[in-house]
Amino acid sequence: MMIHFTKVLAICTVLLSQVLGKERPNIVFIMTDDLGIGDLSSHGAKDMTTPNIDELMKSGCRFENAYANCPVCSPTRAAFLTGRYPDMVGVPGVIRTHRANNWGYLSESAKTLPQVLKSAGYHTALIGKWHLGLVEPNTPIGRGFDFFKGYLGDMMDDYYKHRRHGVNYMREGRKVITPKGHATDLFSDWAVDYIRGRADRDSPFFLFLSY
C-alpha cells in the first residue's frame, strides 16, 4: 500500500509540475473546523446567513458527492496536506497538548503539499490553525510553509486570549506573538494582508487559511 501511495504522489508531482509550468495560478484553500452541511445558508441554514460563501457557491464549483476522511481536526489536516489517509501518515486521531492523551504525530517521511508547491516555484503560507504538532519538526515552517501566522494547537480555551491549558501557542513563523482580538477575525485579517502583500510579486502563492 505504501508503494502505491508513493507512486501516486510521484505521478501527481510530475503532473503538477507540467501544469504549473504552463500556468501557475494563485491558490487559496479555506478549511473550517466543525462545519456541517446544514450550517450554510446556501445549504438551507435558517439560523445564520453566509452571503460571501453563498456567492462562491454560485460562481464556482459545488461538489455534492464527497466525504471527509475524518470528522475531527488533526487527521483531516494531515490528509489534506499529504494526499494520503491520515492513518498512513501517523495521525489516526487528534494531536493533543499532553503526550499521554496524544493520538500520534505526523510522520517525518510524509511529503506535504507545500513542499511540492515550493518545488514548483510557489510561495507557501499557512494562516490560522495548524494542529499537527507543537514542536519541531512538526511545525508549519518545518513542514514546508514559507510563512506562518496563527495557532499551533488544537482548540483555544478562550478565543480572545488564545491560550490552551494556560499556554500561548500563537506564532508568527517560530516567534511567539500576543495579538489582540477574536481568533477568527485575526486569521481573516492576516489572510487579507498576506494576499495584498503578494499582489505585486512575480511568484504565485499558495495560502492555506485554516479556521
CSV table of C-alpha atoms in Angstrom, one decimal:
chain,number,residue,atom,x,y,z
A,1,MET,CA,0.0,0.0,0.0
A,2,MET,CA,2.8,2.4,0.9
A,3,ILE,CA,4.4,1.8,-2.5
A,4,HIS,CA,1.2,2.6,-4.3
A,5,PHE,CA,0.7,5.8,-2.3
A,6,THR,CA,4.3,6.8,-3.1
A,7,LYS,CA,3.8,6.1,-6.8
A,8,VAL,CA,0.6,8.1,-6.9
A,9,LEU,CA,2.3,11.0,-5.1
A,10,ALA,CA,5.2,10.9,-7.6
A,11,ILE,CA,2.9,10.9,-10.6
A,12,CYS,CA,0.9,13.8,-9.1
A,13,THR,CA,4.1,15.7,-8.5
A,14,VAL,CA,5.2,15.3,-12.2
A,15,LEU,CA,1.7,16.2,-13.5
A,16,LEU,CA,1.5,19.2,-11.2
A,17,SER,CA,4.9,20.4,-12.4
A,18,GLN,CA,3.8,20.1,-16.0
A,19,VAL,CA,0.6,22.0,-15.4
A,20,LEU,CA,2.2,24.7,-13.3
A,21,GLY,CA,5.0,25.1,-15.8
A,22,LYS,CA,2.4,26.4,-18.3
A,23,GLU,CA,0.2,28.4,-15.9
A,24,ARG,CA,0.7,28.9,-12.1
A,25,PRO,CA,-2.5,30.4,-10.6
A,26,ASN,CA,-2.6,31.6,-7.0
A,27,ILE,CA,-4.2,29.1,-4.7
A,28,VAL,CA,-6.3,29.9,-1.7
A,29,PHE,CA,-7.7,26.9,0.3
A,30,ILE,CA,-10.0,27.6,3.2
A,31,MET,CA,-10.7,25.0,5.9
A,32,THR,CA,-13.2,25.4,8.7
A,33,ASP,CA,-13.5,23.1,11.7
A,34,ASP,CA,-16.8,21.5,12.7
A,35,LEU,CA,-18.8,22.9,9.7
A,36,GLY,CA,-21.8,20.8,9.0
A,37,ILE,CA,-23.6,20.7,5.6
A,38,GLY,CA,-26.6,22.5,7.1
A,39,ASP,CA,-24.5,25.3,8.6
A,40,LEU,CA,-24.5,27.5,5.4
A,41,SER,CA,-27.4,29.5,4.1
A,42,SER,CA,-26.6,28.1,0.7
A,43,HIS,CA,-27.4,24.7,2.1
A,44,GLY,CA,-30.6,25.7,3.9
A,45,ALA,CA,-29.4,27.1,7.2
A,46,LYS,CA,-32.1,29.3,8.8
A,47,ASP,CA,-30.3,30.5,11.9
A,48,MET,CA,-27.5,32.3,10.1
A,49,THR,CA,-26.6,33.8,6.8
A,50,THR,CA,-23.4,33.3,4.9
A,51,PRO,CA,-23.7,35.6,1.8
A,52,ASN,CA,-20.0,35.6,0.8
A,53,ILE,CA,-19.7,31.8,0.9
A,54,ASP,CA,-23.1,31.6,-0.9
A,55,GLU,CA,-21.6,33.8,-3.7
A,56,LEU,CA,-18.6,31.5,-4.0
A,57,MET,CA,-21.1,28.6,-4.4
A,58,LYS,CA,-22.9,30.4,-7.2
A,59,SER,CA,-19.8,31.5,-9.1
A,60,GLY,CA,-17.7,28.4,-8.6
A,61,CYS,CA,-17.9,24.6,-8.5
A,62,ARG,CA,-20.1,22.8,-6.0
A,63,PHE,CA,-19.2,19.2,-5.1
A,64,GLU,CA,-22.0,17.3,-3.5
A,65,ASN,CA,-20.7,13.7,-3.8
A,66,ALA,CA,-17.8,13.6,-1.4
A,67,TYR,CA,-17.0,12.7,2.2
A,68,ALA,CA,-14.5,13.8,4.8
A,69,ASN,CA,-11.7,11.4,5.6
A,70,CYS,CA,-12.3,12.0,9.3
A,71,PRO,CA,-14.7,14.1,11.4
A,72,VAL,CA,-12.0,15.7,13.6
A,73,CYS,CA,-9.2,18.2,13.2
A,74,SER,CA,-5.7,16.7,13.0
A,75,PRO,CA,-6.5,13.8,10.7
A,76,THR,CA,-8.4,16.0,8.3
A,77,ARG,CA,-5.4,18.4,8.1
A,78,ALA,CA,-2.9,15.5,7.7
A,79,ALA,CA,-4.9,14.0,4.9
A,80,PHE,CA,-5.3,17.3,3.0
A,81,LEU,CA,-1.6,18.3,3.4
A,82,THR,CA,-0.3,14.8,2.3
A,83,GLY,CA,-3.0,13.5,0.0
A,84,ARG,CA,-3.0,10.2,2.0
A,85,TYR,CA,-5.1,8.6,4.6
A,86,PRO,CA,-4.3,10.1,8.0
A,87,ASP,CA,-3.6,6.6,9.5
A,88,MET,CA,-0.8,6.2,6.9
A,89,VAL,CA,1.0,9.3,7.9
A,90,GLY,CA,0.8,8.8,11.7
A,91,VAL,CA,-2.3,10.8,12.6
A,92,PRO,CA,-5.2,8.4,13.2
A,93,GLY,CA,-6.7,10.8,15.7
A,94,VAL,CA,-6.4,14.2,17.4
A,95,ILE,CA,-2.9,15.5,18.3
A,96,ARG,CA,-3.3,16.8,21.8
A,97,THR,CA,-1.3,19.1,24.1
A,98,HIS,CA,-0.3,16.4,26.6
A,99,ARG,CA,1.6,13.5,25.2
A,100,ALA,CA,-0.4,11.0,27.4
A,101,ASN,CA,-3.5,11.9,25.5
A,102,ASN,CA,-2.0,12.1,22.1
A,103,TRP,CA,-3.1,10.1,19.0
A,104,GLY,CA,0.1,10.2,17.1
A,105,TYR,CA,2.4,12.5,15.2
A,106,LEU,CA,2.8,13.5,11.5
A,107,SER,CA,5.3,11.1,10.0
A,108,GLU,CA,8.6,12.8,9.2
A,109,SER,CA,8.7,10.9,5.9
A,110,ALA,CA,5.4,12.3,4.7
A,111,LYS,CA,5.7,14.6,1.8
A,112,THR,CA,3.5,17.7,2.2
A,113,LEU,CA,1.6,19.8,-0.3
A,114,PRO,CA,3.5,23.0,0.5
A,115,GLN,CA,6.8,21.1,-0.1
A,116,VAL,CA,5.6,20.0,-3.5
A,117,LEU,CA,4.3,23.5,-4.4
A,118,LYS,CA,7.6,25.1,-3.3
A,119,SER,CA,9.5,23.0,-5.7
A,120,ALA,CA,7.1,24.4,-8.4
A,121,GLY,CA,8.0,27.9,-7.5
A,122,TYR,CA,5.2,28.8,-5.2
A,123,HIS,CA,5.4,30.9,-2.0
A,124,THR,CA,3.6,28.9,0.6
A,125,ALA,CA,1.7,30.2,3.6
A,126,LEU,CA,-0.4,28.9,6.4
A,127,ILE,CA,-2.6,31.3,8.3
A,128,GLY,CA,-4.7,30.1,11.2
A,129,LYS,CA,-4.9,26.8,12.9
A,130,TRP,CA,-2.1,24.2,12.4
A,131,HIS,CA,-2.9,21.4,14.9
A,132,LEU,CA,-0.3,18.9,13.5
A,133,GLY,CA,2.4,19.4,16.2
A,134,LEU,CA,3.7,21.9,18.7
A,135,VAL,CA,7.4,21.4,18.3
A,136,GLU,CA,9.9,20.8,15.5
A,137,PRO,CA,10.0,19.2,13.1
A,138,ASN,CA,6.2,19.2,13.0
A,139,THR,CA,5.6,22.9,12.8
A,140,PRO,CA,4.3,24.8,9.7
A,141,ILE,CA,7.8,26.2,8.9
A,142,GLY,CA,9.3,22.7,9.5
A,143,ARG,CA,6.9,21.1,7.1
A,144,GLY,CA,7.2,23.3,4.1
A,145,PHE,CA,5.5,26.6,4.7
A,146,ASP,CA,7.5,29.7,3.9
A,147,PHE,CA,5.2,31.8,6.1
A,148,PHE,CA,3.1,31.0,9.1
A,149,LYS,CA,1.0,33.2,11.3
A,150,GLY,CA,-1.5,31.6,13.5
A,151,TYR,CA,-2.1,29.0,16.2
A,152,LEU,CA,-0.1,25.8,16.7
A,153,GLY,CA,-2.5,24.0,19.0
A,154,ASP,CA,-6.0,22.5,18.9
A,155,MET,CA,-8.8,24.4,20.4
A,156,MET,CA,-8.5,27.5,22.5
A,157,ASP,CA,-9.8,27.9,26.0
A,158,ASP,CA,-10.7,31.5,25.1
A,159,TYR,CA,-10.7,32.7,21.6
A,160,TYR,CA,-9.8,36.2,22.7
A,161,LYS,CA,-6.9,35.2,24.9
A,162,HIS,CA,-5.6,32.4,22.6
A,163,ARG,CA,-4.5,30.1,25.3
A,164,ARG,CA,-4.7,26.3,25.7
A,165,HIS,CA,-4.0,25.0,29.2
A,166,GLY,CA,-2.6,28.4,30.0
A,167,VAL,CA,0.0,28.3,27.2
A,168,ASN,CA,0.1,30.8,24.3
A,169,TYR,CA,0.5,28.9,21.0
A,170,MET,CA,0.1,31.9,18.7
A,171,ARG,CA,3.1,32.2,16.4
A,172,GLU,CA,4.5,34.2,13.5
A,173,GLY,CA,7.0,31.9,12.0
A,174,ARG,CA,8.6,30.5,15.1
A,175,LYS,CA,8.2,33.7,17.2
A,176,VAL,CA,5.6,33.8,20.0
A,177,ILE,CA,3.1,36.6,19.4
A,178,THR,CA,0.3,38.1,21.6
A,179,PRO,CA,-2.3,39.6,19.2
A,180,LYS,CA,-5.5,41.2,20.5
A,181,GLY,CA,-8.9,40.2,19.1
A,182,HIS,CA,-11.0,37.2,18.4
A,183,ALA,CA,-9.0,34.5,16.6
A,184,THR,CA,-11.4,34.2,13.7
A,185,ASP,CA,-11.2,37.9,13.0
A,186,LEU,CA,-7.4,37.9,13.3
A,187,PHE,CA,-6.9,35.0,10.9
A,188,SER,CA,-9.2,36.7,8.3
A,189,ASP,CA,-7.4,40.0,8.6
A,190,TRP,CA,-4.0,38.3,8.4
A,191,ALA,CA,-5.1,36.4,5.3
A,192,VAL,CA,-6.2,39.7,3.6
A,193,ASP,CA,-2.9,41.3,4.5
A,194,TYR,CA,-0.9,38.4,3.0
A,195,ILE,CA,-2.9,38.3,-0.2
A,196,ARG,CA,-2.4,42.1,-0.7
A,197,GLY,CA,1.3,41.8,0.1
A,198,ARG,CA,1.7,39.2,-2.6
A,199,ALA,CA,-0.2,41.1,-5.3
A,200,ASP,CA,2.9,42.6,-6.9
A,201,ARG,CA,5.2,39.6,-6.6
A,202,ASP,CA,6.3,37.6,-9.6
A,203,SER,CA,5.9,34.2,-8.0
A,204,PRO,CA,2.5,32.6,-7.4
A,205,PHE,CA,1.3,31.8,-3.8
A,206,PHE,CA,-0.5,29.0,-2.1
A,207,LEU,CA,-2.4,30.1,1.0
A,208,PHE,CA,-3.9,27.6,3.4
A,209,LEU,CA,-6.4,29.6,5.5
A,210,SER,CA,-7.3,27.3,8.4
A,211,TYR,CA,-10.0,28.1,11.0
